[in-house]
CSV table of C-alpha atoms in Angstrom, one decimal:
chain,number,residue,atom,x,y,z
A,969,MET,CA,-16.2,11.3,31.1
A,970,ALA,CA,-18.0,12.5,28.0
A,971,VAL,CA,-18.9,16.0,26.7
A,972,ARG,CA,-19.8,15.1,23.1
A,973,ASN,CA,-20.9,18.0,20.9
A,974,SER,CA,-20.2,20.6,23.7
A,975,GLY,CA,-18.7,24.0,23.2
A,976,VAL,CA,-15.7,23.3,25.5
A,977,THR,CA,-12.4,24.8,24.2
A,978,ASN,CA,-9.9,23.4,26.7
A,979,ILE,CA,-9.8,20.3,28.8
A,980,THR,CA,-7.5,19.1,31.5
A,981,PHE,CA,-8.5,15.6,32.5
A,982,PRO,CA,-8.9,14.7,36.2
A,983,GLN,CA,-6.0,12.8,37.6
A,984,THR,CA,-8.4,10.0,38.7
A,985,LEU,CA,-9.8,9.5,35.2
A,986,THR,CA,-8.8,6.0,34.0
A,987,SER,CA,-10.4,5.8,30.5
A,988,ILE,CA,-12.0,7.9,27.8
A,989,GLY,CA,-14.7,6.1,26.0
A,990,ILE,CA,-15.5,5.7,22.3
A,991,ASP,CA,-16.6,9.0,20.7
A,992,SER,CA,-16.6,10.7,24.2
A,993,PHE,CA,-15.5,14.1,22.8
A,994,ALA,CA,-16.6,13.6,19.2
A,995,ASP,CA,-17.7,16.7,17.4
A,996,CYS,CA,-16.6,19.2,20.0
A,997,LEU,CA,-16.1,21.8,17.3
A,998,TYR,CA,-14.5,24.4,19.5
A,999,LEU,CA,-12.1,22.2,21.4
A,1000,GLU,CA,-8.5,23.5,20.9
A,1001,GLU,CA,-6.4,21.9,23.6
A,1002,ILE,CA,-6.3,18.8,25.8
A,1003,ASN,CA,-4.0,18.1,28.7
A,1004,ILE,CA,-3.2,14.8,30.5
A,1005,PRO,CA,-1.8,15.9,33.9
A,1006,GLU,CA,1.1,14.5,35.9
A,1007,ASN,CA,0.2,11.4,37.9
A,1008,SER,CA,-2.8,10.8,35.7
A,1009,ALA,CA,-4.5,7.4,36.0
A,1010,LEU,CA,-5.6,7.5,32.3
A,1011,THR,CA,-4.6,4.3,30.5
A,1012,SER,CA,-7.2,3.9,27.8
A,1013,ILE,CA,-8.5,6.2,25.0
A,1014,GLY,CA,-11.3,4.9,23.0
A,1015,ILE,CA,-11.6,4.9,19.2
A,1016,GLY,CA,-12.9,8.2,17.8
A,1017,ALA,CA,-12.7,9.9,21.2
A,1018,PHE,CA,-11.8,13.2,19.5
A,1019,ARG,CA,-13.3,12.5,16.1
A,1020,GLY,CA,-14.6,15.7,14.5
A,1021,CYS,CA,-12.7,18.1,16.8
A,1022,MET,CA,-11.5,20.1,13.9
A,1023,ARG,CA,-10.0,22.9,15.9
A,1024,LEU,CA,-7.9,20.7,18.2
A,1025,LYS,CA,-4.3,21.8,17.7
A,1026,LYS,CA,-2.4,21.1,21.0
A,1027,ILE,CA,-2.1,18.0,23.2
A,1028,SER,CA,0.0,18.0,26.4
A,1029,SER,CA,0.8,14.9,28.5
A,1030,PHE,CA,2.8,14.6,31.7
A,1031,SER,CA,1.6,11.1,32.6
A,1032,ASN,CA,3.3,7.8,32.7
A,1033,SER,CA,1.0,6.3,30.1
A,1034,TYR,CA,1.1,8.8,27.2
A,1035,ARG,CA,3.6,11.2,25.8
A,1036,VAL,CA,3.6,13.9,23.1
A,1037,MET,CA,6.2,14.1,20.3
A,1038,THR,CA,6.0,16.7,17.4
A,1039,GLY,CA,2.5,17.5,18.6
A,1040,ALA,CA,1.2,13.9,18.3
A,1041,LEU,CA,0.0,11.7,21.2
A,1042,PHE,CA,1.6,8.3,21.6
A,1043,THR,CA,1.5,5.6,24.2
A,1044,TYR,CA,4.4,6.2,26.6
A,1045,ASN,CA,6.6,3.5,25.0
A,1046,LEU,CA,5.9,5.0,21.6
A,1047,ASP,CA,4.4,1.6,20.4
A,1048,SER,CA,1.2,3.3,19.1
A,1049,LEU,CA,0.4,6.7,17.7
A,1050,VAL,CA,-3.0,7.5,19.2
A,1051,LEU,CA,-3.8,11.0,17.8
A,1052,PHE,CA,-2.4,13.8,15.7
A,1053,PRO,CA,-4.4,17.0,16.3
A,1054,PRO,CA,-6.3,17.9,13.2
A,1055,ALA,CA,-5.6,21.7,13.5
A,1056,SER,CA,-1.8,21.3,14.1
A,1057,GLU,CA,0.3,23.6,12.1
A,1058,VAL,CA,2.9,20.9,11.5
A,1059,THR,CA,3.1,20.1,7.8
A,1060,SER,CA,5.8,17.4,7.7
A,1061,PHE,CA,5.8,14.5,10.2
A,1062,SER,CA,8.2,11.6,10.7
A,1063,LEU,CA,7.1,8.7,12.8
A,1064,PRO,CA,9.6,7.4,15.5
A,1065,GLY,CA,11.3,4.2,14.7
A,1066,ASP,CA,9.8,2.6,17.8
A,1067,THR,CA,6.2,3.0,16.7
A,1068,ARG,CA,4.5,-0.1,15.4
A,1069,PHE,CA,0.8,0.9,15.1
A,1070,ILE,CA,-1.1,3.9,13.8
A,1071,ASN,CA,-4.4,3.8,15.6
A,1072,GLU,CA,-7.8,4.1,14.0
A,1073,GLY,CA,-8.4,7.6,12.8
A,1074,ALA,CA,-5.1,8.9,14.2
A,1075,PHE,CA,-4.6,11.4,11.4
A,1076,LEU,CA,-8.3,11.8,10.4
A,1077,SER,CA,-8.9,15.2,8.8
A,1078,CYS,CA,-5.4,16.6,9.5
A,1079,THR,CA,-5.7,19.1,6.7
A,1080,ASN,CA,-2.4,20.9,7.2
A,1081,LEU,CA,-0.2,17.8,6.8
A,1082,VAL,CA,1.7,17.7,3.5
A,1083,SER,CA,4.2,14.8,4.0
A,1084,ILE,CA,4.5,11.8,6.3
A,1085,PHE,CA,7.6,9.6,6.6
A,1086,ILE,CA,7.4,6.0,8.0
A,1087,PRO,CA,10.9,4.6,8.9
A,1088,SER,CA,12.0,1.2,7.8
A,1089,ASP,CA,11.4,-1.5,10.5
A,1090,SER,CA,8.7,0.5,12.3
A,1091,ILE,CA,5.0,0.5,11.5
A,1092,SER,CA,3.4,-3.0,11.0
A,1093,TYR,CA,-0.2,-1.9,10.9
A,1094,ILE,CA,-2.0,1.2,9.6
A,1095,SER,CA,-5.5,1.1,11.1
A,1096,THR,CA,-8.9,2.0,9.6
A,1097,SER,CA,-9.3,5.6,8.5
A,1098,ALA,CA,-5.8,6.4,9.7
A,1099,PHE,CA,-5.1,9.1,7.1
A,1100,GLU,CA,-8.7,9.6,5.9
A,1101,SER,CA,-9.5,13.1,4.6
A,1102,CYS,CA,-5.9,14.4,4.9
A,1103,SER,CA,-6.7,16.7,2.1
A,1104,SER,CA,-3.3,18.4,1.8
A,1105,LEU,CA,-1.2,15.2,2.0
A,1106,THR,CA,0.9,14.9,-1.1
A,1107,TRP,CA,3.5,12.4,-0.1
A,1108,ILE,CA,3.8,9.3,2.2
A,1109,ASN,CA,5.9,6.1,2.0
A,1110,ILE,CA,4.7,2.6,2.8
A,1111,PRO,CA,7.8,0.5,3.7
A,1112,ILE,CA,8.0,-3.3,3.6
A,1113,CYS,CA,7.5,-3.4,7.4
A,1114,VAL,CA,3.8,-2.5,6.9
A,1115,LYS,CA,2.0,-5.8,6.9
A,1116,ASP,CA,-1.6,-4.6,6.7
A,1117,VAL,CA,-3.6,-1.5,6.1
A,1118,GLY,CA,-7.2,-1.0,7.4
A,1119,ALA,CA,-10.3,0.1,5.5
A,1120,ASN,CA,-10.5,3.7,4.2
A,1121,ALA,CA,-7.0,4.4,5.5
A,1122,PHE,CA,-6.4,6.8,2.6
A,1123,LYS,CA,-9.9,7.7,1.7
A,1124,GLY,CA,-10.2,11.3,0.7
A,1125,CYS,CA,-6.5,11.9,0.4
A,1126,SER,CA,-7.2,13.8,-2.9
A,1127,LYS,CA,-3.7,15.2,-3.4
A,1128,LEU,CA,-1.9,11.8,-3.3
A,1129,ASN,CA,-1.4,12.0,-7.1
A,1130,CYS,CA,2.0,10.4,-7.8
A,1131,GLY,CA,5.3,9.4,-6.4
A,1132,ILE,CA,4.1,7.3,-3.5
A,1133,LYS,CA,6.6,4.5,-2.8
A,1134,VAL,CA,5.1,1.1,-1.8
A,1135,GLU,CA,7.7,-1.5,-1.0
A,1136,ASN,CA,5.4,-4.5,-0.5
A,1137,THR,CA,4.6,-5.7,-4.0
A,1138,SER,CA,2.5,-8.8,-3.1
A,1139,LYS,CA,-0.7,-9.2,-5.0
A,1140,LEU,CA,-2.9,-9.4,-1.9
A,1141,PHE,CA,-1.3,-6.4,-0.2
A,1142,LEU,CA,-1.7,-4.2,-3.3
A,1143,GLU,CA,-5.3,-5.3,-3.9
A,1144,ASN,CA,-6.2,-4.4,-0.3
A,1145,LEU,CA,-4.3,-1.1,-0.5
A,1146,PHE,CA,-6.2,0.0,-3.6
A,1147,THR,CA,-9.6,-1.4,-3.1
A,1148,ASN,CA,-10.1,-1.5,0.7
A,1149,ALA,CA,-7.7,1.2,2.0
A,1150,LYS,CA,-8.7,3.5,-0.9
A,1151,LEU,CA,-5.3,4.5,-1.9
A,1152,SER,CA,-5.6,5.8,-5.5
A,1153,ILE,CA,-3.7,3.7,-8.0
A,1154,GLN,CA,-2.8,7.0,-9.6
A,1155,SER,CA,-0.7,7.9,-6.5
A,1156,VAL,CA,1.8,5.1,-7.0
A,1157,LYS,CA,2.8,6.3,-10.5
A,1158,ASN,CA,6.0,8.3,-10.5
A,1159,CYS,CA,5.5,11.8,-11.7
A,1160,ILE,CA,6.3,10.9,-15.3
A,1161,GLY,CA,3.9,8.0,-15.6
A,1162,ASN,CA,5.4,4.7,-14.5
A,1163,ILE,CA,4.3,2.6,-11.6
A,1164,ILE,CA,6.9,2.7,-8.8
A,1165,THR,CA,7.9,0.4,-6.0
A,1166,ARG,CA,11.2,-0.4,-4.3
A,1167,ASN,CA,12.4,-2.0,-7.6
A,1168,CYS,CA,11.1,0.9,-9.7
A,1169,LEU,CA,8.4,-0.9,-11.7
A,1170,PHE,CA,5.5,-3.1,-10.8
A,1171,TYR,CA,5.7,-6.3,-12.8
A,1172,THR,CA,2.3,-7.2,-14.3
A,1173,ASN,CA,2.2,-10.6,-12.7
A,1174,ILE,CA,1.6,-9.1,-9.2
A,1175,PHE,CA,-1.8,-7.7,-10.2
A,1176,SER,CA,-5.1,-9.4,-10.4
A,1177,SER,CA,-6.6,-9.0,-13.9
A,1178,SER,CA,-8.8,-6.1,-12.7
A,1179,LEU,CA,-5.9,-4.2,-11.3
A,1180,LEU,CA,-3.8,-4.9,-14.3
A,1181,MET,CA,-6.5,-3.4,-16.5
A,1182,ILE,CA,-6.5,-0.2,-14.4
A,1183,GLN,CA,-2.7,-0.1,-14.6
A,1184,VAL,CA,-2.7,-0.3,-18.4
A,1185,ILE,CA,-5.3,2.4,-18.7
A,1186,ILE,CA,-3.2,4.8,-16.5
A,1187,ILE,CA,0.1,4.2,-18.3
A,1188,MET,CA,-1.6,4.6,-21.7
């Protein structure tokens, strides 16, 4: 099933539909609501299935494979967060403690979100472009349970300016976070100028020489 670039505003998926392919509903600019009905056979939603659906604000699910919490679509066991609707009016969001994965592009262009809380012992992987272009996002925490972060996960998060708490202080994790996931190094300063982690300060020996140089420039 695919209606990419169509003018559809509301979709209820057929009960017999088993999968939604990659980019199937991408750039449906007028789509506001999607519904997964009771007894739905749907078990797979492809990457970017609703990419660019900027007016999407409501998701409903009555199936045994997916559920909705605080407006966000999860797999039924809450293991993965599949999609947060870009036009949702929710400004602060806390992930459930049972969630382990944030799927690719799950929060892409969610321009109303201001803060996101990730519980300890929850998320292990933040996928590619997970929070890309969340232009109002000013705060998020990255607890020690997060083992890896995908490319461009924080690209375009222009208001992540300071106070972001990163608990994993390993050199490789931080290099990936700043260079690949595109989290601004400015964002991990506290709001009076120091670099912050679970132990308050990054020690210089956790940085590569290039990141150390950036750190020194910022603090100065």
